[in-house]
């Protein structure tokens, strides 16, 4: 049962600020003092993204009804977030159901997408090599492109073999770049770098010099669930899956969640813990006491000072968390007055721009299949380019994009009507889009990232050993 005392916020804050939990016997005294003014439940889940909702769902299914979910924003879904561009609903964060087509195991997110009739569209990368443009905007001939693609594919196979050998023999991990050096081929030309970006950064959001070989070659997602990807383009948003899961155990009215156990705009700023329980304080000075808490915020948030843990988290956990990478994957959406790009025929769904600066607006996708007549384009950037773009004025980004499009499609290319540039890296509630397993993080480090500390438990896509960075990674935790 949720218990709440109606004393004033100011008296509650004064009493809480005066507590000295660290002194002998102080925790029990503090807990008793706080409970007089606090909301008290058995378990508190911090965050209402996919992993937070699944944690609360698991509690409910196991008979624990006395819980609260504290969400920092005014919505559920976390990094599954819809937005409107030119009247069309697009996905700012997670966008694909990745890993579909296996005859053995079915991706649980694909099952849910079908259960809730989510509108999804097969992303056809099979002929992407037919549309690669030089820095000057010239379509590169297949006689030039094909050998580079073949070389990249052979290198990937070589790296996968090394990865399998290392894993079987307990050999220490290396970066993808190191495996490329062993193969005696490190991409250096604009074309080679663009194709290398497509093979690696487009999936992991970070370059080969950063990324762990053994956790990418091969991707467990595609080995286990299949190699197909389906783009979500649904007016209800990809987040609809999270809403439906939540409505399965939270009270709702006319399709809207009304359960008071889900509380919005509750920014957790302090988590004080001992073997006796947990005291949580939010930014609006609300105080909660609980037996245990499940923290589902991103790895990026855990690397900042948004949430203060008292006492500090163990050194082994702090080191492991800060060795982990929170990547930034940016999909820029543009709405144009009319379509000026080819939208039919082999390989037209995607095109690649090969620039001398690696990662400079490299992967483009027209969204004519997903939004017929919408005249929408999307370009993907990652890592340093994402961070650069999110810091510069929007007009500068528009100018850079229009310069590229006019090189490729001519000076008559129209100005865009609308643009959306997500800035996940600057959002204090996320600090990135998804995690990437970097070189230097061992399995012991990973254990330390996810292991509980007393009554404080941790969940999220970053705690998934096989599927970190994916929606199904968050779901399965």
PDB file of C-alpha atoms in Angstrom, residues 143-423:
ATOM      1  CA  UNK A 143      33.739  -0.957 -61.605  1.00  0.00           C
ATOM      2  CA  UNK A 144      35.130   1.286 -58.848  1.00  0.00           C
ATOM      3  CA  UNK A 145      32.657   0.503 -56.087  1.00  0.00           C
ATOM      4  CA  UNK A 146      32.323  -3.283 -56.328  1.00  0.00           C
ATOM      5  CA  UNK A 147      35.961  -4.135 -55.510  1.00  0.00           C
ATOM      6  CA  UNK A 148      35.866  -1.901 -52.434  1.00  0.00           C
ATOM      7  CA  UNK A 149      32.626  -3.494 -51.216  1.00  0.00           C
ATOM      8  CA  UNK A 150      34.074  -6.947 -51.811  1.00  0.00           C
ATOM      9  CA  UNK A 151      37.223  -6.022 -49.902  1.00  0.00           C
ATOM     10  CA  UNK A 152      35.160  -4.718 -46.969  1.00  0.00           C
ATOM     11  CA  UNK A 153      33.082  -7.905 -46.960  1.00  0.00           C
ATOM     12  CA  UNK A 154      36.181 -10.109 -47.029  1.00  0.00           C
ATOM     13  CA  UNK A 155      37.719  -8.087 -44.199  1.00  0.00           C
ATOM     14  CA  UNK A 156      34.525  -8.492 -42.157  1.00  0.00           C
ATOM     15  CA  UNK A 157      34.634 -12.268 -42.666  1.00  0.00           C
ATOM     16  CA  UNK A 158      38.297 -12.295 -41.652  1.00  0.00           C
ATOM     17  CA  UNK A 159      37.538 -10.284 -38.512  1.00  0.00           C
ATOM     18  CA  UNK A 160      34.686 -12.633 -37.619  1.00  0.00           C
ATOM     19  CA  UNK A 161      37.031 -15.613 -37.882  1.00  0.00           C
ATOM     20  CA  UNK A 162      39.515 -13.885 -35.575  1.00  0.00           C
ATOM     21  CA  UNK A 163      36.703 -13.122 -33.150  1.00  0.00           C
ATOM     22  CA  UNK A 164      35.568 -16.757 -33.117  1.00  0.00           C
ATOM     23  CA  UNK A 165      39.144 -17.935 -32.526  1.00  0.00           C
ATOM     24  CA  UNK A 166      39.737 -15.469 -29.712  1.00  0.00           C
ATOM     25  CA  UNK A 167      36.451 -16.366 -28.042  1.00  0.00           C
ATOM     26  CA  UNK A 168      37.102 -20.107 -28.267  1.00  0.00           C
ATOM     27  CA  UNK A 169      40.592 -19.781 -26.800  1.00  0.00           C
ATOM     28  CA  UNK A 170      39.982 -17.099 -24.183  1.00  0.00           C
ATOM     29  CA  UNK A 171      42.219 -14.591 -25.942  1.00  0.00           C
ATOM     30  CA  UNK A 172      41.911 -10.932 -24.976  1.00  0.00           C
ATOM     31  CA  UNK A 173      39.612  -8.776 -27.079  1.00  0.00           C
ATOM     32  CA  UNK A 174      40.869  -6.304 -29.683  1.00  0.00           C
ATOM     33  CA  UNK A 175      39.260  -3.463 -31.611  1.00  0.00           C
ATOM     34  CA  UNK A 176      37.812  -3.866 -35.076  1.00  0.00           C
ATOM     35  CA  UNK A 177      40.520  -1.499 -36.306  1.00  0.00           C
ATOM     36  CA  UNK A 178      43.200  -3.827 -34.946  1.00  0.00           C
ATOM     37  CA  UNK A 179      41.675  -6.706 -36.889  1.00  0.00           C
ATOM     38  CA  UNK A 180      41.719  -4.521 -40.018  1.00  0.00           C
ATOM     39  CA  UNK A 181      45.397  -3.866 -39.453  1.00  0.00           C
ATOM     40  CA  UNK A 182      46.015  -7.605 -39.116  1.00  0.00           C
ATOM     41  CA  UNK A 183      44.166  -8.030 -42.414  1.00  0.00           C
ATOM     42  CA  UNK A 184      46.530  -5.398 -43.856  1.00  0.00           C
ATOM     43  CA  UNK A 185      43.752  -3.117 -44.978  1.00  0.00           C
ATOM     44  CA  UNK A 186      42.705   0.029 -43.139  1.00  0.00           C
ATOM     45  CA  UNK A 187      40.161   2.138 -45.080  1.00  0.00           C
ATOM     46  CA  UNK A 188      41.684   5.492 -46.065  1.00  0.00           C
ATOM     47  CA  UNK A 189      40.025   6.771 -49.244  1.00  0.00           C
ATOM     48  CA  UNK A 190      36.644   8.558 -49.137  1.00  0.00           C
ATOM     49  CA  UNK A 191      34.960   5.555 -50.776  1.00  0.00           C
ATOM     50  CA  UNK A 192      36.622   3.053 -48.455  1.00  0.00           C
ATOM     51  CA  UNK A 193      35.738   5.101 -45.369  1.00  0.00           C
ATOM     52  CA  UNK A 194      32.113   5.523 -46.469  1.00  0.00           C
ATOM     53  CA  UNK A 195      31.699   1.782 -46.977  1.00  0.00           C
ATOM     54  CA  UNK A 196      33.492   1.103 -43.687  1.00  0.00           C
ATOM     55  CA  UNK A 197      31.003   3.455 -41.989  1.00  0.00           C
ATOM     56  CA  UNK A 198      28.149   1.495 -43.534  1.00  0.00           C
ATOM     57  CA  UNK A 199      29.575  -1.811 -42.240  1.00  0.00           C
ATOM     58  CA  UNK A 200      30.217  -0.623 -38.686  1.00  0.00           C
ATOM     59  CA  UNK A 201      29.274   2.870 -37.531  1.00  0.00           C
ATOM     60  CA  UNK A 202      25.830   2.690 -39.134  1.00  0.00           C
ATOM     61  CA  UNK A 203      25.044  -0.118 -36.690  1.00  0.00           C
ATOM     62  CA  UNK A 204      27.179   0.514 -33.594  1.00  0.00           C
ATOM     63  CA  UNK A 205      27.312   4.349 -33.838  1.00  0.00           C
ATOM     64  CA  UNK A 206      31.057   4.402 -33.206  1.00  0.00           C
ATOM     65  CA  UNK A 207      34.091   3.774 -35.446  1.00  0.00           C
ATOM     66  CA  UNK A 208      36.176   0.581 -35.617  1.00  0.00           C
ATOM     67  CA  UNK A 209      39.010   2.086 -33.584  1.00  0.00           C
ATOM     68  CA  UNK A 210      36.624   2.278 -30.589  1.00  0.00           C
ATOM     69  CA  UNK A 211      34.461  -0.816 -30.922  1.00  0.00           C
ATOM     70  CA  UNK A 212      35.074  -4.275 -29.489  1.00  0.00           C
ATOM     71  CA  UNK A 213      35.706  -6.915 -32.135  1.00  0.00           C
ATOM     72  CA  UNK A 214      34.240  -9.802 -30.149  1.00  0.00           C
ATOM     73  CA  UNK A 215      30.914  -8.048 -29.577  1.00  0.00           C
ATOM     74  CA  UNK A 216      30.380  -6.904 -33.164  1.00  0.00           C
ATOM     75  CA  UNK A 217      31.855  -9.652 -35.329  1.00  0.00           C
ATOM     76  CA  UNK A 218      29.312 -11.084 -35.488  1.00  0.00           C
ATOM     77  CA  UNK A 219      26.385  -9.138 -34.003  1.00  0.00           C
ATOM     78  CA  UNK A 220      24.497 -11.556 -31.746  1.00  0.00           C
ATOM     79  CA  UNK A 221      21.216  -9.885 -32.735  1.00  0.00           C
ATOM     80  CA  UNK A 222      21.535 -10.941 -36.368  1.00  0.00           C
ATOM     81  CA  UNK A 223      22.953 -14.378 -35.579  1.00  0.00           C
ATOM     82  CA  UNK A 224      20.124 -15.184 -33.183  1.00  0.00           C
ATOM     83  CA  UNK A 225      17.115 -13.525 -34.794  1.00  0.00           C
ATOM     84  CA  UNK A 226      17.904 -13.049 -38.481  1.00  0.00           C
ATOM     85  CA  UNK A 227      19.524 -10.412 -40.670  1.00  0.00           C
ATOM     86  CA  UNK A 228      16.463  -8.405 -41.718  1.00  0.00           C
ATOM     87  CA  UNK A 229      15.549  -4.963 -40.372  1.00  0.00           C
ATOM     88  CA  UNK A 230      12.095  -3.388 -40.404  1.00  0.00           C
ATOM     89  CA  UNK A 231      11.616   0.373 -40.232  1.00  0.00           C
ATOM     90  CA  UNK A 232       8.796   1.486 -37.923  1.00  0.00           C
ATOM     91  CA  UNK A 233       6.570   4.180 -39.444  1.00  0.00           C
ATOM     92  CA  UNK A 234       3.379   4.229 -37.412  1.00  0.00           C
ATOM     93  CA  UNK A 235       1.279   7.222 -36.375  1.00  0.00           C
ATOM     94  CA  UNK A 236       1.158   5.799 -32.842  1.00  0.00           C
ATOM     95  CA  UNK A 237       4.944   5.668 -32.729  1.00  0.00           C
ATOM     96  CA  UNK A 238       7.304   2.822 -31.860  1.00  0.00           C
ATOM     97  CA  UNK A 239       6.599   3.814 -28.240  1.00  0.00           C
ATOM     98  CA  UNK A 240       3.129   2.309 -28.711  1.00  0.00           C
ATOM     99  CA  UNK A 241       4.700  -1.050 -27.863  1.00  0.00           C
ATOM    100  CA  UNK A 242       5.784   0.285 -24.452  1.00  0.00           C
ATOM    101  CA  UNK A 243       2.331   1.808 -23.858  1.00  0.00           C
ATOM    102  CA  UNK A 244       0.623  -1.496 -24.585  1.00  0.00           C
ATOM    103  CA  UNK A 245       2.989  -3.389 -22.312  1.00  0.00           C
ATOM    104  CA  UNK A 246       2.355  -0.851 -19.543  1.00  0.00           C
ATOM    105  CA  UNK A 247      -1.412  -1.056 -19.959  1.00  0.00           C
ATOM    106  CA  UNK A 248      -1.147  -4.777 -19.328  1.00  0.00           C
ATOM    107  CA  UNK A 249      -0.464  -4.173 -15.629  1.00  0.00           C
ATOM    108  CA  UNK A 250      -1.188  -0.478 -14.965  1.00  0.00           C
ATOM    109  CA  UNK A 251      -4.712   0.904 -14.629  1.00  0.00           C
ATOM    110  CA  UNK A 252      -5.989   2.767 -17.671  1.00  0.00           C
ATOM    111  CA  UNK A 253      -9.124   4.575 -18.789  1.00  0.00           C
ATOM    112  CA  UNK A 254     -10.187   4.858 -22.436  1.00  0.00           C
ATOM    113  CA  UNK A 255      -6.767   3.677 -23.508  1.00  0.00           C
ATOM    114  CA  UNK A 256      -4.861   6.197 -21.362  1.00  0.00           C
ATOM    115  CA  UNK A 257      -2.769   5.107 -18.396  1.00  0.00           C
ATOM    116  CA  UNK A 258      -4.222   6.644 -15.232  1.00  0.00           C
ATOM    117  CA  UNK A 259      -2.436   4.538 -12.613  1.00  0.00           C
ATOM    118  CA  UNK A 260      -0.973   6.735  -9.873  1.00  0.00           C
ATOM    119  CA  UNK A 261       1.879   4.275  -9.468  1.00  0.00           C
ATOM    120  CA  UNK A 262       3.325   5.847 -12.617  1.00  0.00           C
ATOM    121  CA  UNK A 263       4.474   9.368 -11.786  1.00  0.00           C
ATOM    122  CA  UNK A 264       5.757  11.817 -14.384  1.00  0.00           C
ATOM    123  CA  UNK A 265       8.142  14.770 -14.093  1.00  0.00           C
ATOM    124  CA  UNK A 266       9.888  13.106 -11.167  1.00  0.00           C
ATOM    125  CA  UNK A 267      13.577  13.726 -11.733  1.00  0.00           C
ATOM    126  CA  UNK A 268      15.490  11.535  -9.310  1.00  0.00           C
ATOM    127  CA  UNK A 269      18.485  13.461  -7.972  1.00  0.00           C
ATOM    128  CA  UNK A 270      19.582  11.443  -4.940  1.00  0.00           C
ATOM    129  CA  UNK A 271      19.536   7.776  -3.978  1.00  0.00           C
ATOM    130  CA  UNK A 272      20.629   7.062  -0.415  1.00  0.00           C
ATOM    131  CA  UNK A 273      20.914   3.410   0.466  1.00  0.00           C
ATOM    132  CA  UNK A 274      21.964   0.882   3.098  1.00  0.00           C
ATOM    133  CA  UNK A 275      21.076  -2.689   3.950  1.00  0.00           C
ATOM    134  CA  UNK A 276      17.951  -1.288   5.621  1.00  0.00           C
ATOM    135  CA  UNK A 277      16.489   0.277   2.487  1.00  0.00           C
ATOM    136  CA  UNK A 278      16.567   3.271   0.180  1.00  0.00           C
ATOM    137  CA  UNK A 279      15.630   6.952   0.393  1.00  0.00           C
ATOM    138  CA  UNK A 280      15.033   8.683  -2.938  1.00  0.00           C
ATOM    139  CA  UNK A 281      14.792  12.433  -3.413  1.00  0.00           C
ATOM    140  CA  UNK A 282      13.531  14.065  -6.609  1.00  0.00           C
ATOM    141  CA  UNK A 283      14.182  17.490  -8.060  1.00  0.00           C
ATOM    142  CA  UNK A 284      10.879  18.832  -6.737  1.00  0.00           C
ATOM    143  CA  UNK A 285      11.969  17.812  -3.211  1.00  0.00           C
ATOM    144  CA  UNK A 286       9.608  14.850  -3.019  1.00  0.00           C
ATOM    145  CA  UNK A 287      10.986  12.100  -0.805  1.00  0.00           C
ATOM    146  CA  UNK A 288      10.333   8.374  -1.089  1.00  0.00           C
ATOM    147  CA  UNK A 289      11.394   5.427   1.033  1.00  0.00           C
ATOM    148  CA  UNK A 290      11.516   1.893  -0.258  1.00  0.00           C
ATOM    149  CA  UNK A 291      13.004  -1.510   0.440  1.00  0.00           C
ATOM    150  CA  UNK A 292      14.751  -1.575  -2.910  1.00  0.00           C
ATOM    151  CA  UNK A 293      15.007   0.376  -6.143  1.00  0.00           C
ATOM    152  CA  UNK A 294      15.556  -0.622  -9.762  1.00  0.00           C
ATOM    153  CA  UNK A 295      17.473   2.023 -11.686  1.00  0.00           C
ATOM    154  CA  UNK A 296      16.742   1.884 -15.426  1.00  0.00           C
ATOM    155  CA  UNK A 297      18.322   5.148 -16.570  1.00  0.00           C
ATOM    156  CA  UNK A 298      20.830   5.045 -19.425  1.00  0.00           C
ATOM    157  CA  UNK A 299      24.534   4.399 -19.018  1.00  0.00           C
ATOM    158  CA  UNK A 300      25.023   7.974 -20.185  1.00  0.00           C
ATOM    159  CA  UNK A 301      23.056   9.309 -17.220  1.00  0.00           C
ATOM    160  CA  UNK A 302      24.964   7.094 -14.798  1.00  0.00           C
ATOM    161  CA  UNK A 303      28.161   8.687 -16.098  1.00  0.00           C
ATOM    162  CA  UNK A 304      26.947  12.146 -15.059  1.00  0.00           C
ATOM    163  CA  UNK A 305      26.075  13.734 -11.724  1.00  0.00           C
ATOM    164  CA  UNK A 306      22.331  13.847 -12.380  1.00  0.00           C
ATOM    165  CA  UNK A 307      21.774  11.178  -9.719  1.00  0.00           C
ATOM    166  CA  UNK A 308      23.848  11.326  -6.555  1.00  0.00           C
ATOM    167  CA  UNK A 309      24.363   7.988  -4.834  1.00  0.00           C
ATOM    168  CA  UNK A 310      25.038   8.004  -1.099  1.00  0.00           C
ATOM    169  CA  UNK A 311      27.291   6.323  -0.299  1.00  0.00           C
ATOM    170  CA  UNK A 312      29.121   6.467  -3.612  1.00  0.00           C
ATOM    171  CA  UNK A 313      28.786   3.405  -5.786  1.00  0.00           C
ATOM    172  CA  UNK A 314      31.704   0.984  -5.370  1.00  0.00           C
ATOM    173  CA  UNK A 315      34.872   1.923  -7.227  1.00  0.00           C
ATOM    174  CA  UNK A 316      34.748  -1.211  -9.374  1.00  0.00           C
ATOM    175  CA  UNK A 317      31.267  -0.250 -10.587  1.00  0.00           C
ATOM    176  CA  UNK A 318      32.185   3.381 -11.226  1.00  0.00           C
ATOM    177  CA  UNK A 319      35.259   2.402 -13.218  1.00  0.00           C
ATOM    178  CA  UNK A 320      33.305  -0.121 -15.287  1.00  0.00           C
ATOM    179  CA  UNK A 321      30.459   2.322 -15.969  1.00  0.00           C
ATOM    180  CA  UNK A 322      32.854   4.995 -17.110  1.00  0.00           C
ATOM    181  CA  UNK A 323      34.765   2.612 -19.379  1.00  0.00           C
ATOM    182  CA  UNK A 324      31.458   1.840 -21.132  1.00  0.00           C
ATOM    183  CA  UNK A 325      30.424   3.998 -24.097  1.00  0.00           C
ATOM    184  CA  UNK A 326      27.172   5.865 -24.603  1.00  0.00           C
ATOM    185  CA  UNK A 327      27.076   6.477 -28.341  1.00  0.00           C
ATOM    186  CA  UNK A 328      25.247   9.208 -30.242  1.00  0.00           C
ATOM    187  CA  UNK A 329      23.333   8.122 -33.356  1.00  0.00           C
ATOM    188  CA  UNK A 330      21.574  10.972 -35.137  1.00  0.00           C
ATOM    189  CA  UNK A 331      18.919  10.568 -37.814  1.00  0.00           C
ATOM    190  CA  UNK A 332      18.180  13.914 -39.447  1.00  0.00           C
ATOM    191  CA  UNK A 333      14.754  14.096 -41.085  1.00  0.00           C
ATOM    192  CA  UNK A 334      13.938  16.533 -43.893  1.00  0.00           C
ATOM    193  CA  UNK A 335      10.644  17.407 -45.571  1.00  0.00           C
ATOM    194  CA  UNK A 336      10.785  18.800 -49.123  1.00  0.00           C
ATOM    195  CA  UNK A 337       8.080  20.370 -51.310  1.00  0.00           C
ATOM    196  CA  UNK A 338       8.473  17.613 -53.881  1.00  0.00           C
ATOM    197  CA  UNK A 339      10.522  14.506 -54.615  1.00  0.00           C
ATOM    198  CA  UNK A 340      13.715  15.082 -56.614  1.00  0.00           C
ATOM    199  CA  UNK A 341      15.500  11.792 -55.931  1.00  0.00           C
ATOM    200  CA  UNK A 342      14.995   8.431 -57.675  1.00  0.00           C
ATOM    201  CA  UNK A 343      12.492   6.373 -55.716  1.00  0.00           C
ATOM    202  CA  UNK A 344      12.096   3.244 -57.838  1.00  0.00           C
ATOM    203  CA  UNK A 345      14.429   0.629 -59.187  1.00  0.00           C
ATOM    204  CA  UNK A 346      17.235  -1.396 -57.561  1.00  0.00           C
ATOM    205  CA  UNK A 347      19.132   0.254 -54.759  1.00  0.00           C
ATOM    206  CA  UNK A 348      17.250   3.537 -54.731  1.00  0.00           C
ATOM    207  CA  UNK A 349      16.032   3.369 -51.117  1.00  0.00           C
ATOM    208  CA  UNK A 350      19.505   4.196 -49.814  1.00  0.00           C
ATOM    209  CA  UNK A 351      22.437   6.142 -51.152  1.00  0.00           C
ATOM    210  CA  UNK A 352      25.891   6.832 -49.774  1.00  0.00           C
ATOM    211  CA  UNK A 353      27.918  10.031 -49.875  1.00  0.00           C
ATOM    212  CA  UNK A 354      31.692   9.470 -49.811  1.00  0.00           C
ATOM    213  CA  UNK A 355      33.485  12.468 -48.294  1.00  0.00           C
ATOM    214  CA  UNK A 356      37.137  12.885 -47.358  1.00  0.00           C
ATOM    215  CA  UNK A 357      36.010  13.491 -43.763  1.00  0.00           C
ATOM    216  CA  UNK A 358      34.892  10.150 -42.405  1.00  0.00           C
ATOM    217  CA  UNK A 359      31.258  10.147 -41.270  1.00  0.00           C
ATOM    218  CA  UNK A 360      30.272  13.402 -43.000  1.00  0.00           C
ATOM    219  CA  UNK A 361      26.575  12.836 -43.859  1.00  0.00           C
ATOM    220  CA  UNK A 362      27.300   9.373 -45.296  1.00  0.00           C
ATOM    221  CA  UNK A 363      24.086   7.283 -45.236  1.00  0.00           C
ATOM    222  CA  UNK A 364      20.883   8.591 -46.834  1.00  0.00           C
ATOM    223  CA  UNK A 365      17.462   6.990 -47.066  1.00  0.00           C
ATOM    224  CA  UNK A 366      14.386   8.178 -48.876  1.00  0.00           C
ATOM    225  CA  UNK A 367      11.194   7.400 -46.974  1.00  0.00           C
ATOM    226  CA  UNK A 368       8.842   7.105 -49.923  1.00  0.00           C
ATOM    227  CA  UNK A 369       7.991   3.510 -49.032  1.00  0.00           C
ATOM    228  CA  UNK A 370       7.176   4.392 -45.435  1.00  0.00           C
ATOM    229  CA  UNK A 371       5.473   7.747 -46.089  1.00  0.00           C
ATOM    230  CA  UNK A 372       4.164   7.743 -49.689  1.00  0.00           C
ATOM    231  CA  UNK A 373       3.955  11.269 -51.041  1.00  0.00           C
ATOM    232  CA  UNK A 374       5.603  12.648 -47.920  1.00  0.00           C
ATOM    233  CA  UNK A 375       8.747  13.818 -49.737  1.00  0.00           C
ATOM    234  CA  UNK A 376      10.865  12.859 -46.742  1.00  0.00           C
ATOM    235  CA  UNK A 377      14.594  12.178 -46.673  1.00  0.00           C
ATOM    236  CA  UNK A 378      16.708  10.947 -43.760  1.00  0.00           C
ATOM    237  CA  UNK A 379      20.467  11.129 -43.315  1.00  0.00           C
ATOM    238  CA  UNK A 380      22.356   9.398 -40.509  1.00  0.00           C
ATOM    239  CA  UNK A 381      25.447  10.668 -38.725  1.00  0.00           C
ATOM    240  CA  UNK A 382      27.124   9.332 -35.594  1.00  0.00           C
ATOM    241  CA  UNK A 383      29.758   9.930 -32.956  1.00  0.00           C
ATOM    242  CA  UNK A 384      31.878  13.074 -33.435  1.00  0.00           C
ATOM    243  CA  UNK A 385      29.757  14.318 -36.343  1.00  0.00           C
ATOM    244  CA  UNK A 386      26.624  13.898 -34.217  1.00  0.00           C
ATOM    245  CA  UNK A 387      28.200  15.930 -31.436  1.00  0.00           C
ATOM    246  CA  UNK A 388      29.380  18.614 -33.833  1.00  0.00           C
ATOM    247  CA  UNK A 389      25.994  18.929 -35.493  1.00  0.00           C
ATOM    248  CA  UNK A 390      24.021  19.039 -32.260  1.00  0.00           C
ATOM    249  CA  UNK A 391      26.137  21.990 -31.118  1.00  0.00           C
ATOM    250  CA  UNK A 392      25.994  24.103 -34.249  1.00  0.00           C
ATOM    251  CA  UNK A 393      23.099  26.331 -35.392  1.00  0.00           C
ATOM    252  CA  UNK A 394      20.365  24.487 -37.284  1.00  0.00           C
ATOM    253  CA  UNK A 395      20.835  26.757 -40.313  1.00  0.00           C
ATOM    254  CA  UNK A 396      24.457  25.622 -40.600  1.00  0.00           C
ATOM    255  CA  UNK A 397      23.327  22.009 -40.725  1.00  0.00           C
ATOM    256  CA  UNK A 398      20.718  22.883 -43.355  1.00  0.00           C
ATOM    257  CA  UNK A 399      23.373  24.594 -45.463  1.00  0.00           C
ATOM    258  CA  UNK A 400      25.723  21.616 -45.246  1.00  0.00           C
ATOM    259  CA  UNK A 401      22.942  19.229 -46.251  1.00  0.00           C
ATOM    260  CA  UNK A 402      21.719  21.388 -49.135  1.00  0.00           C
ATOM    261  CA  UNK A 403      25.264  21.714 -50.472  1.00  0.00           C
ATOM    262  CA  UNK A 404      25.543  17.923 -50.667  1.00  0.00           C
ATOM    263  CA  UNK A 405      22.109  17.437 -52.235  1.00  0.00           C
ATOM    264  CA  UNK A 406      22.744  20.089 -54.876  1.00  0.00           C
ATOM    265  CA  UNK A 407      26.055  18.489 -55.760  1.00  0.00           C
ATOM    266  CA  UNK A 408      24.262  15.192 -56.322  1.00  0.00           C
ATOM    267  CA  UNK A 409      20.912  16.278 -57.753  1.00  0.00           C
ATOM    268  CA  UNK A 410      21.694  19.687 -59.222  1.00  0.00           C
ATOM    269  CA  UNK A 411      21.271  23.343 -58.337  1.00  0.00           C
ATOM    270  CA  UNK A 412      17.524  23.208 -58.899  1.00  0.00           C
ATOM    271  CA  UNK A 413      17.119  21.068 -55.767  1.00  0.00           C
ATOM    272  CA  UNK A 414      14.497  22.900 -53.671  1.00  0.00           C
ATOM    273  CA  UNK A 415      14.973  24.201 -50.167  1.00  0.00           C
ATOM    274  CA  UNK A 416      13.557  21.938 -47.492  1.00  0.00           C
ATOM    275  CA  UNK A 417      10.242  22.815 -45.846  1.00  0.00           C
ATOM    276  CA  UNK A 418      11.128  21.306 -42.479  1.00  0.00           C
ATOM    277  CA  UNK A 419      13.979  19.608 -40.647  1.00  0.00           C
ATOM    278  CA  UNK A 420      14.288  17.683 -37.396  1.00  0.00           C
ATOM    279  CA  UNK A 421      17.676  17.201 -35.746  1.00  0.00           C
ATOM    280  CA  UNK A 422      17.453  15.077 -32.580  1.00  0.00           C
ATOM    281  CA  UNK A 423      19.946  16.043 -29.889  1.00  0.00           C
TER     282      UNK A 423
END
